[in-house]
Coordinates of C-alpha atoms in Angstrom, one line a residue:
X1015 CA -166.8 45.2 60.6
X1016 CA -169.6 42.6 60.5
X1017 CA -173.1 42.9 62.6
X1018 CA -172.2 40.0 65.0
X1019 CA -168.8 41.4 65.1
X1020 CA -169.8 44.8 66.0
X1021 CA -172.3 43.2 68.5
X1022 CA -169.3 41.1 70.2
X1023 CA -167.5 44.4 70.4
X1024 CA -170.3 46.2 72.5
X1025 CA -171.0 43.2 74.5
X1026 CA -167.4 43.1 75.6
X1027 CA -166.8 47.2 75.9
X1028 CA -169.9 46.8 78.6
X1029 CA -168.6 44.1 80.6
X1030 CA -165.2 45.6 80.7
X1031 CA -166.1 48.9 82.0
X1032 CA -169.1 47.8 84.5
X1033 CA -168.6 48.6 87.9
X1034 CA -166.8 51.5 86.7
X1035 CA -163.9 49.7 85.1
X1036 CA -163.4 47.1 87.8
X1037 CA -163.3 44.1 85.2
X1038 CA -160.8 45.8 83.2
X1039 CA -158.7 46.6 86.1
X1040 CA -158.9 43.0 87.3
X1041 CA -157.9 42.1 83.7
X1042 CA -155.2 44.4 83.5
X1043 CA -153.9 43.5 86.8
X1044 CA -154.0 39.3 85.5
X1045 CA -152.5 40.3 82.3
X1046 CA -149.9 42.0 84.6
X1047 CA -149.1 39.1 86.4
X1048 CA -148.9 36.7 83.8
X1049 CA -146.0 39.0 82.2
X1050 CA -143.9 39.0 85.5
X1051 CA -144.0 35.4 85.9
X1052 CA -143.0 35.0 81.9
X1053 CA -140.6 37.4 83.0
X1054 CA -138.7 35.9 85.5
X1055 CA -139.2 32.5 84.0
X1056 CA -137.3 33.9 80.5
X1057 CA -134.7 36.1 83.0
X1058 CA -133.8 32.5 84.6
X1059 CA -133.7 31.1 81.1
X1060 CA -131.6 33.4 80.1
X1061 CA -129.2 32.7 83.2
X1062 CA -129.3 29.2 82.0
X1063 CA -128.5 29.8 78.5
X1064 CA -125.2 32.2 79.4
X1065 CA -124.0 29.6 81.6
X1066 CA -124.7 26.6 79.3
X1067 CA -121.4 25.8 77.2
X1068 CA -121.5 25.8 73.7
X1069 CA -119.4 23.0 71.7
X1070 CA -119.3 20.6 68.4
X1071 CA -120.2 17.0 68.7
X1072 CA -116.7 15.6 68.6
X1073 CA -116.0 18.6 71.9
X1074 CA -118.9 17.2 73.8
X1075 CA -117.6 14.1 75.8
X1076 CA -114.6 15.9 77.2
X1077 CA -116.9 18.7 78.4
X1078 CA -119.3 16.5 79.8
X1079 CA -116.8 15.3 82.0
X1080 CA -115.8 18.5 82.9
X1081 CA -117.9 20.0 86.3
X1082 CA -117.8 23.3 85.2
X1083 CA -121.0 22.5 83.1
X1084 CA -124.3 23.1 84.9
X1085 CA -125.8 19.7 86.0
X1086 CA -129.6 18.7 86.6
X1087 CA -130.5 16.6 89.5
X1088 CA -130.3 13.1 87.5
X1089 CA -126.8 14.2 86.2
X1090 CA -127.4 15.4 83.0
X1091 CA -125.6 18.6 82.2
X1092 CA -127.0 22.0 79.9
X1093 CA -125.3 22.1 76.9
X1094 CA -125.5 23.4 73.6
X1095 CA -124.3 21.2 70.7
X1096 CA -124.4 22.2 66.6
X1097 CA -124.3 19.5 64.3
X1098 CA -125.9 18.2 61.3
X1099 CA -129.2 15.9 61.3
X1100 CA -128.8 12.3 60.6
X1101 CA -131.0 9.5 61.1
X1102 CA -130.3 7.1 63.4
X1103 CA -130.3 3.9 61.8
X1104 CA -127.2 4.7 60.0
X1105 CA -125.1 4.0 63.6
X1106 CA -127.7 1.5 64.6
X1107 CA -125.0 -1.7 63.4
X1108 CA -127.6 -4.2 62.1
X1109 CA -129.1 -4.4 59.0
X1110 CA -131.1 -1.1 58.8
X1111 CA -127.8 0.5 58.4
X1112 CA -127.5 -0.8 54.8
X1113 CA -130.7 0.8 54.3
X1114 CA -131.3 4.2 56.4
X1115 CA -134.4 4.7 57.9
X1116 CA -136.1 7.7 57.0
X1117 CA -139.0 9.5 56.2
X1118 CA -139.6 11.0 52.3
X1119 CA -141.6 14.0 51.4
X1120 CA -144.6 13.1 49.1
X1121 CA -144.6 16.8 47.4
X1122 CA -140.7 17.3 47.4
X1123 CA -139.3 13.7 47.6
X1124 CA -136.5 15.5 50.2
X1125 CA -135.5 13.1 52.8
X1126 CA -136.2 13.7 56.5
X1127 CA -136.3 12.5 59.8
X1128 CA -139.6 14.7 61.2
X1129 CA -142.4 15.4 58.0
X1130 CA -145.4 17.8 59.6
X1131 CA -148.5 17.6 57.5
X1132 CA -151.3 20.3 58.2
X1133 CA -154.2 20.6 56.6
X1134 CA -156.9 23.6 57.2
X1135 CA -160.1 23.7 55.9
X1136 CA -161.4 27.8 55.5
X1137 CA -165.0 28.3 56.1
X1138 CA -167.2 31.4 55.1
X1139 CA -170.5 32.7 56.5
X1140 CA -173.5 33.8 54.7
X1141 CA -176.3 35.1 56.5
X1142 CA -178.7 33.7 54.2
X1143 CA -182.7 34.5 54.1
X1144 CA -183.4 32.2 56.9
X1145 CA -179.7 33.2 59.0
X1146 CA -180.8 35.7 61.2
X1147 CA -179.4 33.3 64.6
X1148 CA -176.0 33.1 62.8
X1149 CA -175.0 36.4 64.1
X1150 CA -176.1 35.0 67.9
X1151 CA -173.9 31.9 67.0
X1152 CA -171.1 33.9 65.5
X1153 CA -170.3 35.5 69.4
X1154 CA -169.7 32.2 70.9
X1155 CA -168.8 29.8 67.5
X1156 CA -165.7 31.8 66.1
X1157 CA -163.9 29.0 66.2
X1158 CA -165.7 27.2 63.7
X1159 CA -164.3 29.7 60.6
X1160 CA -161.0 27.3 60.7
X1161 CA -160.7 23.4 61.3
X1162 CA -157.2 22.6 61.6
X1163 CA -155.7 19.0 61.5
X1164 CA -152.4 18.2 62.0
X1165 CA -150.3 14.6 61.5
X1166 CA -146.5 14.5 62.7
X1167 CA -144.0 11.5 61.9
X1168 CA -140.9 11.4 63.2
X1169 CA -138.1 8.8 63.7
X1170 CA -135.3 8.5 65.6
X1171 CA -132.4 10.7 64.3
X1172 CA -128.9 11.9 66.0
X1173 CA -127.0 15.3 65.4
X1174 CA -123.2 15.0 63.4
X1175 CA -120.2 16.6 62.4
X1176 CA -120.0 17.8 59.1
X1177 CA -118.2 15.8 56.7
X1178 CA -116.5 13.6 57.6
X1179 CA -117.3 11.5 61.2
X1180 CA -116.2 8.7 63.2
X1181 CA -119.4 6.7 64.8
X1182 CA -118.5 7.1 68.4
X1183 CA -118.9 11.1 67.9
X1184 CA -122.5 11.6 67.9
X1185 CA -125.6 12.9 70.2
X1186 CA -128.7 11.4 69.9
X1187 CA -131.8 13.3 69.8
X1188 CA -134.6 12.4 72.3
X1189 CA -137.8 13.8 71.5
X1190 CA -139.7 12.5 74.7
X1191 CA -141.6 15.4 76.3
X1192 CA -140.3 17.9 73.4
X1193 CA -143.0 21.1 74.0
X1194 CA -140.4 23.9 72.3
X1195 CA -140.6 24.5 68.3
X1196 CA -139.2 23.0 65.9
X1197 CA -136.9 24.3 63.1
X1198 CA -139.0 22.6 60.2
X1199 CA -138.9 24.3 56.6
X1200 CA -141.6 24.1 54.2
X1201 CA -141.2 22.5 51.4
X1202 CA -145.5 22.3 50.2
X1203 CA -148.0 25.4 50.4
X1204 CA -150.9 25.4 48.3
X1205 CA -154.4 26.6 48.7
X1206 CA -157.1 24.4 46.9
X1207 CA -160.6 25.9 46.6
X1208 CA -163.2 23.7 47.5
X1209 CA -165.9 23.5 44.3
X1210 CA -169.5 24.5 45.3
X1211 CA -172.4 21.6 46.0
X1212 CA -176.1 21.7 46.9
X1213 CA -175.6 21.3 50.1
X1214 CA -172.9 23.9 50.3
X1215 CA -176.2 26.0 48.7
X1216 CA -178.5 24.9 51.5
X1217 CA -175.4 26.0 54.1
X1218 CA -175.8 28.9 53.0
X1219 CA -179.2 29.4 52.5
X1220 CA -180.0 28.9 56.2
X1221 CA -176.7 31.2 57.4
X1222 CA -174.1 28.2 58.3
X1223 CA -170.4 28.3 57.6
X1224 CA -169.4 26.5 54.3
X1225 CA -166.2 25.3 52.9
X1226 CA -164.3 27.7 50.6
X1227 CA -160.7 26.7 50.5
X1228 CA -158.3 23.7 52.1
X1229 CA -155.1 25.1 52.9
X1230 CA -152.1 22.2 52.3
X1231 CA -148.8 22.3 54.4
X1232 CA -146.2 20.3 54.3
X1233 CA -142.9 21.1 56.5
X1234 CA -139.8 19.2 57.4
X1235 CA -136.6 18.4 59.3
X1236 CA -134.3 17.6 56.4
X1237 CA -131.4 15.6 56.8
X1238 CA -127.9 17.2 56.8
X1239 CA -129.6 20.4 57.8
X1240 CA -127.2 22.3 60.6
X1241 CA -129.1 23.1 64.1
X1242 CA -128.8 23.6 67.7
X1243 CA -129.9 21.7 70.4
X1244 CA -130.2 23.2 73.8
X1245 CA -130.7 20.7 76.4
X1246 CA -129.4 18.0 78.8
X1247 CA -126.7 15.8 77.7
X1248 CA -125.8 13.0 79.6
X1249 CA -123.9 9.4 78.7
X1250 CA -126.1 6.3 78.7
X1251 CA -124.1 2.9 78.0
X1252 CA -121.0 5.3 76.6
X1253 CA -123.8 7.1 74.4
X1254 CA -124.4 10.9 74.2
X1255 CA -128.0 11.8 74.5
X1256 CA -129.9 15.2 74.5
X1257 CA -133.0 15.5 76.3
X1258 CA -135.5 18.8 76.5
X1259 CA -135.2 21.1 79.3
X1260 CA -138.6 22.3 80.4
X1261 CA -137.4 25.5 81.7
X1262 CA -135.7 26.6 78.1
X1263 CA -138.3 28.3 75.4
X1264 CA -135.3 26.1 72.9
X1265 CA -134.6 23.0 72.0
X1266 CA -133.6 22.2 68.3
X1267 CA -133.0 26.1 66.4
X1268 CA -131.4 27.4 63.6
X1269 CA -130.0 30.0 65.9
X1270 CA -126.6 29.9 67.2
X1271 CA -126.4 30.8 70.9
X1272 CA -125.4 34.0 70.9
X1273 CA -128.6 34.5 68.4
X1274 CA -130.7 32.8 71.5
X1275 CA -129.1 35.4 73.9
X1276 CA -130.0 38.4 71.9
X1277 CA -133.4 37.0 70.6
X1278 CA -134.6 35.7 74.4
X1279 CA -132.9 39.3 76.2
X1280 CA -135.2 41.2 73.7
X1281 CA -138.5 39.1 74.4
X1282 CA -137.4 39.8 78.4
X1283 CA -137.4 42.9 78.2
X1284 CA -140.7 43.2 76.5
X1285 CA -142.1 41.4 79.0
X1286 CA -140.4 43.4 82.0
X1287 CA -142.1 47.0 80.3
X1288 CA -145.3 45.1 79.5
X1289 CA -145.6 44.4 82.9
X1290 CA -144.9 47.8 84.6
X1291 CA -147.3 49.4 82.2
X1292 CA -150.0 46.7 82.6
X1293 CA -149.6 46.9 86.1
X1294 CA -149.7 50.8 86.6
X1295 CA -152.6 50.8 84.4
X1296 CA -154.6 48.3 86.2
X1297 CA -153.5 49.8 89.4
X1298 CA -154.6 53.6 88.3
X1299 CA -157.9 51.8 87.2
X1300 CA -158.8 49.8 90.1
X1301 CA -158.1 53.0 92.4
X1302 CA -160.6 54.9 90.1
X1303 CA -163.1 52.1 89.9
X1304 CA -162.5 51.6 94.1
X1305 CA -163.0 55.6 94.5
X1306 CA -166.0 55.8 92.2
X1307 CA -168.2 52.8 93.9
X1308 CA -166.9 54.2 97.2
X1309 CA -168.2 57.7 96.6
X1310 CA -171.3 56.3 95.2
X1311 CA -172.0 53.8 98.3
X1312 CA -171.3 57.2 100.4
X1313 CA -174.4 59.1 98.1
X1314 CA -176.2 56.3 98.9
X1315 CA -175.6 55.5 102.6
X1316 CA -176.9 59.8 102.3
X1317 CA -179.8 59.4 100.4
X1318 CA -180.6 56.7 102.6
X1319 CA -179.9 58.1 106.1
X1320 CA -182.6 61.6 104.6
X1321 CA -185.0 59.2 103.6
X1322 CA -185.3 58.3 107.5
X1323 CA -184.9 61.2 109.0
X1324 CA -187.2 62.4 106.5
X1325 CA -189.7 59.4 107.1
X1326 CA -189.6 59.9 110.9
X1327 CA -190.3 63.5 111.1
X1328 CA -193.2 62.4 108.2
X1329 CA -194.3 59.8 110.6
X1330 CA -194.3 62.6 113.5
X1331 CA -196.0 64.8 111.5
X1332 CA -198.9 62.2 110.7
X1333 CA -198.9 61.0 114.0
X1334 CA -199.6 64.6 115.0
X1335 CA -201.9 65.4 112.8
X1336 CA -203.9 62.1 113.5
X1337 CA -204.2 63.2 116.9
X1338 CA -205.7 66.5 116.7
X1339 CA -207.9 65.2 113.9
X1340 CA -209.2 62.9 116.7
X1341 CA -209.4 65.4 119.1
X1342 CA -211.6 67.9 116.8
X1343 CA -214.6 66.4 114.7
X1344 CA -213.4 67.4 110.8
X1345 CA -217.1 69.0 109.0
X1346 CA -217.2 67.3 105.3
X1347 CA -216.2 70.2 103.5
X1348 CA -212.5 70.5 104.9
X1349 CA -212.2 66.6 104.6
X1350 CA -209.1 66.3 101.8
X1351 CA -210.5 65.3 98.8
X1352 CA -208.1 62.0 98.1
X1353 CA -208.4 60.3 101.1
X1354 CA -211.3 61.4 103.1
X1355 CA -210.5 60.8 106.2
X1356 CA -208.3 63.7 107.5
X1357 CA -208.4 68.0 107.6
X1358 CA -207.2 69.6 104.5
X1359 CA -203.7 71.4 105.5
X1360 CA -201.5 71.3 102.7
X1361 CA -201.8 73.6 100.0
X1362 CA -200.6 73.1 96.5
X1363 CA -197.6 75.4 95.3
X1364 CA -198.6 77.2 91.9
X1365 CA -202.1 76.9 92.2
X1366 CA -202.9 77.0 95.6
X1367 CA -205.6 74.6 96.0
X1368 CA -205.9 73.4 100.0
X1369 CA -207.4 70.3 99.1
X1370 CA -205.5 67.3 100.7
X1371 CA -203.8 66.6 103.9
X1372 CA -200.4 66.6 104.7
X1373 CA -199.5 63.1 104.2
X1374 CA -201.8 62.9 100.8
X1375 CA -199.9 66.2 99.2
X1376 CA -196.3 64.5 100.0
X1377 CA -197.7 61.4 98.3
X1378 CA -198.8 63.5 95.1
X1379 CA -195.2 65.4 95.5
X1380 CA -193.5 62.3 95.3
X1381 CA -195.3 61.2 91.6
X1382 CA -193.4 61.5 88.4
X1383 CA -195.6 64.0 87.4
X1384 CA -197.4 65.7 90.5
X1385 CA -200.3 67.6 89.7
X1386 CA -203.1 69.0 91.4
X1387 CA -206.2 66.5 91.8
X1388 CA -208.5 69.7 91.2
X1389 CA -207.1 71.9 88.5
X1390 CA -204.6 69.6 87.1
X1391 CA -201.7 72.0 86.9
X1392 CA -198.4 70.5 87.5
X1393 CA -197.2 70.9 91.4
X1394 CA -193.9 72.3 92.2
X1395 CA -194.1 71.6 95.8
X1396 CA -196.8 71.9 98.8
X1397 CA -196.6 74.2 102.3
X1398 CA -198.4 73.2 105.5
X1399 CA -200.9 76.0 106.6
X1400 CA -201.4 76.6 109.8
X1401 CA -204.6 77.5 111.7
X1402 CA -204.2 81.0 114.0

């Protein structure tokens, strides 16, 4: 583990457990409450999705039809259809259907109707002779270690039978509002390093990140591939369309839906035990950080209530001892030797030196390192003595 690193680490260790574990708890408890609510959004998805009928394309109008099918407030109706991917110029009855409209893979040449192209440019870090603030920067510029740029084409496609197919059975595919991922396969990974330059040396030299590497992706929806697509169906001018449902983690998958049930029941149920621990963890810390400051602002409302009572019979005391230092003329020689102004009273405890007043001996008592203003030996305490 790096300096900054380690740095980051003790930065966040203190802040988590100040107050006495408060801000964990707190944490904890969020953390807690961010699993329940992915909870009972996945357990209503999962309602959804044993409910939701599963059919082929050529299936999918009758059942449409059909009321049994759970219906969304504009009419459209979950359902999950399996077909293959097919562009949809190919149904489109004009000219583009003598030549298809889709997208080609520069690395692979595969056809496709969705190509994603990422590109990620590694940095390293050297502290360098002059990079002493890059470990400052480091806690707050992590980010910077990875730029990331991503391009995504796409055209209109529809999902098939296999085989053969009749044009009136097909779905099409809208996209609009699509947040779920998508079943893409990658088809170009490569990893070019990036060759060295003098500025890359003066980079380094004063401790910023340089370029090392550009990582190369390519991934795509080819056509003829067989998926699933979980949404809302409905007929628009005698045409099937599929549209996201924004309560469903799925909308195109590989998966079949029984492979959704299984795979969404088991992320449920990592959520539901993720919860209960986090929250009895956050709850047995925030009791323990509640208990702690709560016994410490009791030792303090203590501490606090002695220091007057303490204070007042002090003030008593001087008071006292003011008047009858009034009433009596004090010779020079039992004047106390700090002040000079009132009758020597108290008397030092090893040494035994009566050489102060009361209220000057409680102010030497109270010094990190009382000691006697004659001999210099260290004071353990101080005893009022009283005349007979």
């Amino acid at each position: 583990m790096s300096s900054h690193e380690q740095a980051l680490v003790s930065l966040l260790s203190q802040l988590a457990f100040s107050f006495d574990g408060a801000i964990l708890g707190a944490a904890l408890a969020y953390a807690a409450v961010r699993s329940v609510l992915k909870f009972a959004a996945n357990s209503s998805a999962l309602r959804k999705l044993h409910k939701a009928p599963s059919l082929s394309v050529s299936d999918l109008r009758s059942l449409i039809e059909n009321s049994e099918a759970e219906s969304d407030s504009d009419g459209s109706k979950l359902v999950i259809v399996r077909g293959n991917v097919e562009a949809k110029s190919v149904v489109d009855g004009n000219w583009k259907s003598l030549r298809p409209n889709v997208l080609v893979s520069h690395e692979s040449g595969d056809k496709a109707v969705i190509i994603q192209r990422t590109q990620t440019c590694i940095y390293n870090e050297w502290k360098g002779f002059f990079g002493w603030p890059s470990d400052l920067r480091a806690l707050f510029a992590r980010s910077w270690r990875e730029q990331e740029s991503t391009s995504l084409r796409m055209v209109p496609f529809i999902l098939v039978e296999g085989g053969q197919w009749s044009q009136p059975d097909y779905v099409v595919v809208n996209m609009d509002g699509a947040r779920q991922p998508l079943p893409l396969t990658t088809v170009y990974h490569q990893l070019q390093p990036i060759h060295a330059s003098p500025y890359t040396f003066l980079q380094a030299l004063f401790g910023h990140n340089y370029p090392v590497g550009l990582l190369d992706e390519e991934k795509i929806l080819q056509l003829g591939q067989y998926i699933s697509a979980v949404g809302l169906c409905s007929f628009k001018n005698g045409i099937a369309e599929i549209k996201p449902s924004k309560d469903l983690p799925y909308f195109l998958s590989v998966m079949t839906k029984d492979q959704m049930i299984v795979d969404l029941a088991f992320k449920t149920k990592v959520l539901l035990w993720s919860g209960i621990f986090l929250g009895s963890l956050s709850v047995g810390v925030l009791g323990y950080a509640v208990l702690r400051n709560w016994n410490k602002w009791k030792a303090w409302r203590h501490r606090r209530q002695l220091q007057q009572r303490s204070s007042a019979v002090s003030d008593d005391i001087d008071s006292q001892v003011a008047q009858e230092d009034d009433e009596t003329e004090v010779p020079d020689g039992e004047l106390c030797v700090i002040c000079l102004m009132r009758r020597r009273r108290s008397a030092f405890i090893p040494c035994g030196h009566l050489v102060c007043c009361q209220r000057c001996a409680i102010s030497v008592e109270r010094e990190v390192t009382p000691k006697c203003p004659v001999c210099r030996q260290q004071v353990r305490n101080s005893v009022r003595i009283y005349e007979s």
